[in-house]
Amino acid sequence: METVAITLDGVPVSGRQGITILELAGEVGIYIPTLCHDPSLKPSGACRICVVEDETSHRLVASCVTPIASGMRIQTRSPMVLEARKVILKLMLANHPESCLVCDKGNRCRLRQLASDFGIGLVDYDRMNSLVGIQEANPFIQRDLSKCILCGKCIRADQELVVVGALDYLHRGFNTRPATLMELPLERSECTFCGTCVAICPTGALTERGRPHLGTVGIRTATTCSYCGSGCSLWAYVVEDRLVQVEPKAQGSANKGALCVRGHYGSDYLHHPERLLHPQLRKDGKLVEVSWQQALDEVASRLMEISSRYGPHSVGFFGSTLCTNEENYLFQKLARVGIGTPNVDNGARLHCAGSLLGMQESLGTSGATHPLEELERADVILALGAQPLESHPVAGYAIKRAVRQRGALLIYASPLRDSLSRMARLWLCPWPGSEDRLVLWLLARVMRAKGRALPQWMEAMGPDSLLDGTMVKVEDMEQATEILCSTSRVGIVFGRGLSGLPGGKQAVRALVQLALELGCLGISGGGIYPLDRGCNTLGACDMGTLPEFLPGWRKASDPKARAELGELWGQDPPQGRGLTLPQMLEAALRGDLKALYVMGENPLELLPALAGEAMSSLEFLVVQDIFPTRTAQMAHALLPAAGFLEKEGTYTSLERRIQRLRVCSSPPGGARPDCWILTQLLARMSLNPQHESAVEIMKEISEVVPQMRGVRYSLLETEPVFWPCTEAGATGERILFRGGVPSSHAILEESWTPSMENPDPDFPFLAVEGECLFRAGGASRTSRSARLRAFKARGEVWMNPADMASLGLEQAQEVRLVSRQGNLLATAHPREELHPGLLWVVPGAGGPAMAALAPWSLDPSSGSIPTFRAWVRVEGVP
Ligand code: SF4
């Protein structure tokens, strides 16, 4: 790249062509103050505090928007520059309330810091206070526009980073201010309360509502959000073991300086009074507090005793997509080596087994093939069966940026009209559950368009008839085919609406085949992006908490893999595949499974139709969690664990990015990190784990998991690392299949009949649980987050207005959804775009989940149970 030579403060320096004076100054260590500048945003030159002097013309230029030019001679601290900056600051302060002592921003206010740097005390200019009331009633953000300096950062963050468009400038001249449309309060605007504007605001104009600590917090710790697989990096500010503030961490992160409302404001659950503080054992039917020694001795001895009495297969282990890699690794080791049972599964089974196994069988890998930054480079994005803005908001921001800033064409298949459907080139509004048929139809059309012969079973199926009942027009699908075939740079995003269907695994395989036909793997701007639930879904599976796979996705039946592990562990893992969680519960009902160890999951919430009865048949139930969930309340032994800010470890994001969790505070009471608990149990089973820390455990993981052979904590300190990372010091492969997809993979050979629905006349509505921004999983955390709950606690059901009218329902009326399995209460709201006969259930931060209504029906291909759909009737509650 061409370099440009200039003189900065009399010193010759050079930089890449196109960079600004401010950027070059930063690179060579010269400080220039800024207010409106942020590296995540396009420069705007609004505040002018970064002015520098061009020595040739003796003019002042804003360094943040002025590119370097050959021969430039720039002074950053000349008398003219310093005087100009002082005047600018004084003008700002003249228009700023003198309320620093009571301002929530306190010493963190950039304006106040600069005033101090420039020695500006009282301002001798006429004051022009603009008094604007604080109007917000939401629990997250407070605006005091009298403190606004019109830097425009909030507007640019809103429009450029999260692409919501809730804010823009209103009025002109002295009356200018950032505002929502019609100056509505934030809670009545498009705002999603991601808090990016608050984090970026340099003054006290935008502040966090209800901060538990108003002073300046000097120490912050970098860690990773624990809510979804986007894997956002954040700064946690802690005072006296209490989380008081969260900010996005921009550098080296997937989230580029943005978070969502869960990540920004939803971690207060860590201080909820219901945190489990002491180990408990059930005595005479009641859980009573005991010492750790007693609890661990009891758990180890009872598990070993049951294993020796009934055989190791009588014990099951259920790991967690919310626990770290290290924890899941030790957990499966405890199962396979400590007890010798192959029955180990994790929460992914219940919500995304179709995605993980479908990708694994097609490509030999699970997780996204590309990082999210590549999604932003796509020419075309196909998103189906997913609500990225609700489930994985940061992935949603990437899609929006691709469309808005790079002109990508979005094909969006969703039954709901939302901000993605509004920016889509093509919005397909399918009947939920027919997404698999859309995929197969597209696959057949694309294959024909590319001159490929269809497999016989596909021809026999009559692909043209697949659209029957999907509610999608042939013309729209033909247009979708045309758009998809126009480029190889296609990013394919899918979620539970596809992979969670019965037969979802085959649907995912067909989608992979579609990607291969389009040629979008292995190239920049392409890729497949599964939006699976859980913050560490991929990591938990990488670690082998699956009955069919050992650590590193090696088949449990593979003798070579078993022998290698046996050598390292001093004992071979048990032969053959074990039981999935639903199979374990069925075995418990039959009396074949006697003990179950549940770490960080709540099967009773997710599978109420089966789990309650099955778990009450167990002789011994161990639950390790942070809250007394419904499952925990059934435990014979309850082990209090540490939350995500209270422990070390790593998560692997949906993009295969391995990231650190760091200790920011201590666990409350006697709660302990899961690794400590598991290490203690391994030691009691004479396994001599020799794991002193998460670092040590990762060392062992890197020996066991081939994809992570090169991963070291020391590297994770400084660089984003993606698996596969097979050499120490390397940062891994960001884009998979650069050299092509091995021909042994990705051949969709099997015959497959897409799912069809059989409505029951007594239950005429299909209820589908949508994703909810204010909720995660079974809601054990979001329901205990005061702010998430305060904003959206209750569940809602959205339905076609004609259906509401025919049932005589009013807007916001309470209704009961009744299925053959159960019922749930929600308030009904009309949504024009929903097909008649369809109910869209939005569970809220703490409302009941659809699992209460879902039938017990095992999808044999993935061993999962689709719990987010049920046929119901609707009853108005008077
Ligand atoms: Fe956390 Fe996901 Fe939100 Fe990022 S997008 S802040 S990882 S919940």
PDB file of C-alpha atoms in Angstrom, residues 768-858:
ATOM      1  CA  VAL A 768     -45.198 -20.934  17.652  1.00  0.00           C
ATOM      2  CA  GLU A 769     -42.850 -19.493  20.233  1.00  0.00           C
ATOM      3  CA  GLY A 770     -40.860 -16.620  18.799  1.00  0.00           C
ATOM      4  CA  GLU A 771     -37.540 -15.390  20.049  1.00  0.00           C
ATOM      5  CA  CYS A 772     -37.629 -12.547  22.550  1.00  0.00           C
ATOM      6  CA  LEU A 773     -34.921  -9.929  22.994  1.00  0.00           C
ATOM      7  CA  PHE A 774     -35.658  -9.670  26.697  1.00  0.00           C
ATOM      8  CA  ARG A 775     -35.446 -13.365  27.400  1.00  0.00           C
ATOM      9  CA  ALA A 776     -32.915 -16.175  27.182  1.00  0.00           C
ATOM     10  CA  GLY A 777     -33.719 -19.890  27.199  1.00  0.00           C
ATOM     11  CA  GLY A 778     -35.843 -21.016  30.119  1.00  0.00           C
ATOM     12  CA  ALA A 779     -35.617 -17.491  31.618  1.00  0.00           C
ATOM     13  CA  SER A 780     -33.960 -18.507  34.884  1.00  0.00           C
ATOM     14  CA  ARG A 781     -31.680 -15.468  34.457  1.00  0.00           C
ATOM     15  CA  THR A 782     -33.812 -12.943  32.559  1.00  0.00           C
ATOM     16  CA  SER A 783     -36.740 -13.470  34.911  1.00  0.00           C
ATOM     17  CA  ARG A 784     -34.409 -12.405  37.741  1.00  0.00           C
ATOM     18  CA  SER A 785     -32.994  -9.380  35.956  1.00  0.00           C
ATOM     19  CA  ALA A 786     -34.853  -6.476  37.527  1.00  0.00           C
ATOM     20  CA  ARG A 787     -34.618  -4.228  34.479  1.00  0.00           C
ATOM     21  CA  LEU A 788     -35.458  -6.805  31.811  1.00  0.00           C
ATOM     22  CA  ARG A 789     -38.364  -7.903  33.896  1.00  0.00           C
ATOM     23  CA  ALA A 790     -39.526  -4.377  34.577  1.00  0.00           C
ATOM     24  CA  PHE A 791     -39.684  -3.677  30.859  1.00  0.00           C
ATOM     25  CA  LYS A 792     -41.177  -6.881  29.496  1.00  0.00           C
ATOM     26  CA  ALA A 793     -42.027  -9.501  32.037  1.00  0.00           C
ATOM     27  CA  ARG A 794     -45.204 -10.955  30.654  1.00  0.00           C
ATOM     28  CA  GLY A 795     -45.800 -13.113  27.653  1.00  0.00           C
ATOM     29  CA  GLU A 796     -47.813 -11.914  24.682  1.00  0.00           C
ATOM     30  CA  VAL A 797     -49.561 -13.738  21.922  1.00  0.00           C
ATOM     31  CA  TRP A 798     -49.834 -12.066  18.548  1.00  0.00           C
ATOM     32  CA  MET A 799     -52.540 -13.101  16.137  1.00  0.00           C
ATOM     33  CA  ASN A 800     -54.334 -12.121  12.995  1.00  0.00           C
ATOM     34  CA  PRO A 801     -56.944  -9.405  13.703  1.00  0.00           C
ATOM     35  CA  ALA A 802     -59.637 -11.444  11.902  1.00  0.00           C
ATOM     36  CA  ASP A 803     -58.992 -14.346  14.279  1.00  0.00           C
ATOM     37  CA  MET A 804     -59.231 -11.992  17.238  1.00  0.00           C
ATOM     38  CA  ALA A 805     -62.496 -10.609  15.932  1.00  0.00           C
ATOM     39  CA  SER A 806     -63.946 -14.069  15.325  1.00  0.00           C
ATOM     40  CA  LEU A 807     -63.094 -15.015  18.911  1.00  0.00           C
ATOM     41  CA  GLY A 808     -64.448 -11.714  20.237  1.00  0.00           C
ATOM     42  CA  LEU A 809     -61.078 -10.726  21.676  1.00  0.00           C
ATOM     43  CA  GLU A 810     -60.073  -7.161  22.485  1.00  0.00           C
ATOM     44  CA  GLN A 811     -56.585  -5.735  22.087  1.00  0.00           C
ATOM     45  CA  ALA A 812     -54.445  -6.651  25.131  1.00  0.00           C
ATOM     46  CA  GLN A 813     -57.056  -9.025  26.475  1.00  0.00           C
ATOM     47  CA  GLU A 814     -55.827 -11.912  28.564  1.00  0.00           C
ATOM     48  CA  VAL A 815     -56.182 -15.259  26.824  1.00  0.00           C
ATOM     49  CA  ARG A 816     -55.450 -18.820  27.705  1.00  0.00           C
ATOM     50  CA  LEU A 817     -53.790 -21.061  25.111  1.00  0.00           C
ATOM     51  CA  VAL A 818     -54.825 -24.642  25.674  1.00  0.00           C
ATOM     52  CA  SER A 819     -53.137 -27.659  24.113  1.00  0.00           C
ATOM     53  CA  ARG A 820     -53.491 -31.359  24.851  1.00  0.00           C
ATOM     54  CA  GLN A 821     -50.486 -31.025  27.175  1.00  0.00           C
ATOM     55  CA  GLY A 822     -51.164 -27.856  29.143  1.00  0.00           C
ATOM     56  CA  ASN A 823     -52.036 -24.203  29.003  1.00  0.00           C
ATOM     57  CA  LEU A 824     -50.497 -20.785  29.361  1.00  0.00           C
ATOM     58  CA  LEU A 825     -51.731 -17.252  29.878  1.00  0.00           C
ATOM     59  CA  ALA A 826     -50.731 -14.281  27.749  1.00  0.00           C
ATOM     60  CA  THR A 827     -52.178 -11.026  26.474  1.00  0.00           C
ATOM     61  CA  ALA A 828     -53.474 -11.011  22.902  1.00  0.00           C
ATOM     62  CA  HIS A 829     -52.369  -8.395  20.374  1.00  0.00           C
ATOM     63  CA  PRO A 830     -53.298  -8.079  16.698  1.00  0.00           C
ATOM     64  CA  ARG A 831     -50.639  -8.393  13.978  1.00  0.00           C
ATOM     65  CA  GLU A 832     -51.848  -7.900  10.431  1.00  0.00           C
ATOM     66  CA  GLU A 833     -49.097  -9.901   8.783  1.00  0.00           C
ATOM     67  CA  LEU A 834     -49.711 -13.137  10.655  1.00  0.00           C
ATOM     68  CA  HIS A 835     -51.534 -15.764   8.658  1.00  0.00           C
ATOM     69  CA  PRO A 836     -54.989 -16.637   9.960  1.00  0.00           C
ATOM     70  CA  GLY A 837     -54.770 -19.655  12.220  1.00  0.00           C
ATOM     71  CA  LEU A 838     -51.277 -18.759  13.409  1.00  0.00           C
ATOM     72  CA  LEU A 839     -50.382 -17.542  16.910  1.00  0.00           C
ATOM     73  CA  TRP A 840     -46.996 -16.014  17.599  1.00  0.00           C
ATOM     74  CA  VAL A 841     -46.060 -16.389  21.250  1.00  0.00           C
ATOM     75  CA  VAL A 842     -43.562 -13.892  22.677  1.00  0.00           C
ATOM     76  CA  PRO A 843     -42.651 -15.270  26.081  1.00  0.00           C
ATOM     77  CA  GLY A 844     -41.313 -12.094  27.768  1.00  0.00           C
ATOM     78  CA  ALA A 845     -38.423 -11.967  30.246  1.00  0.00           C
ATOM     79  CA  GLY A 846     -40.159 -14.185  32.749  1.00  0.00           C
ATOM     80  CA  GLY A 847     -43.345 -15.463  31.178  1.00  0.00           C
ATOM     81  CA  PRO A 848     -44.040 -19.161  30.746  1.00  0.00           C
ATOM     82  CA  ALA A 849     -42.526 -20.826  27.710  1.00  0.00           C
ATOM     83  CA  MET A 850     -44.294 -22.765  25.000  1.00  0.00           C
ATOM     84  CA  ALA A 851     -42.722 -25.940  26.355  1.00  0.00           C
ATOM     85  CA  ALA A 852     -45.701 -26.100  28.709  1.00  0.00           C
ATOM     86  CA  LEU A 853     -47.910 -26.704  25.669  1.00  0.00           C
ATOM     87  CA  ALA A 854     -45.653 -28.739  23.440  1.00  0.00           C
ATOM     88  CA  PRO A 855     -46.290 -32.430  22.871  1.00  0.00           C
ATOM     89  CA  TRP A 856     -43.768 -35.084  23.738  1.00  0.00           C
ATOM     90  CA  SER A 857     -42.580 -36.104  20.294  1.00  0.00           C
ATOM     91  CA  LEU A 858     -39.031 -37.152  19.694  1.00  0.00           C
TER      92      LEU A 858
END
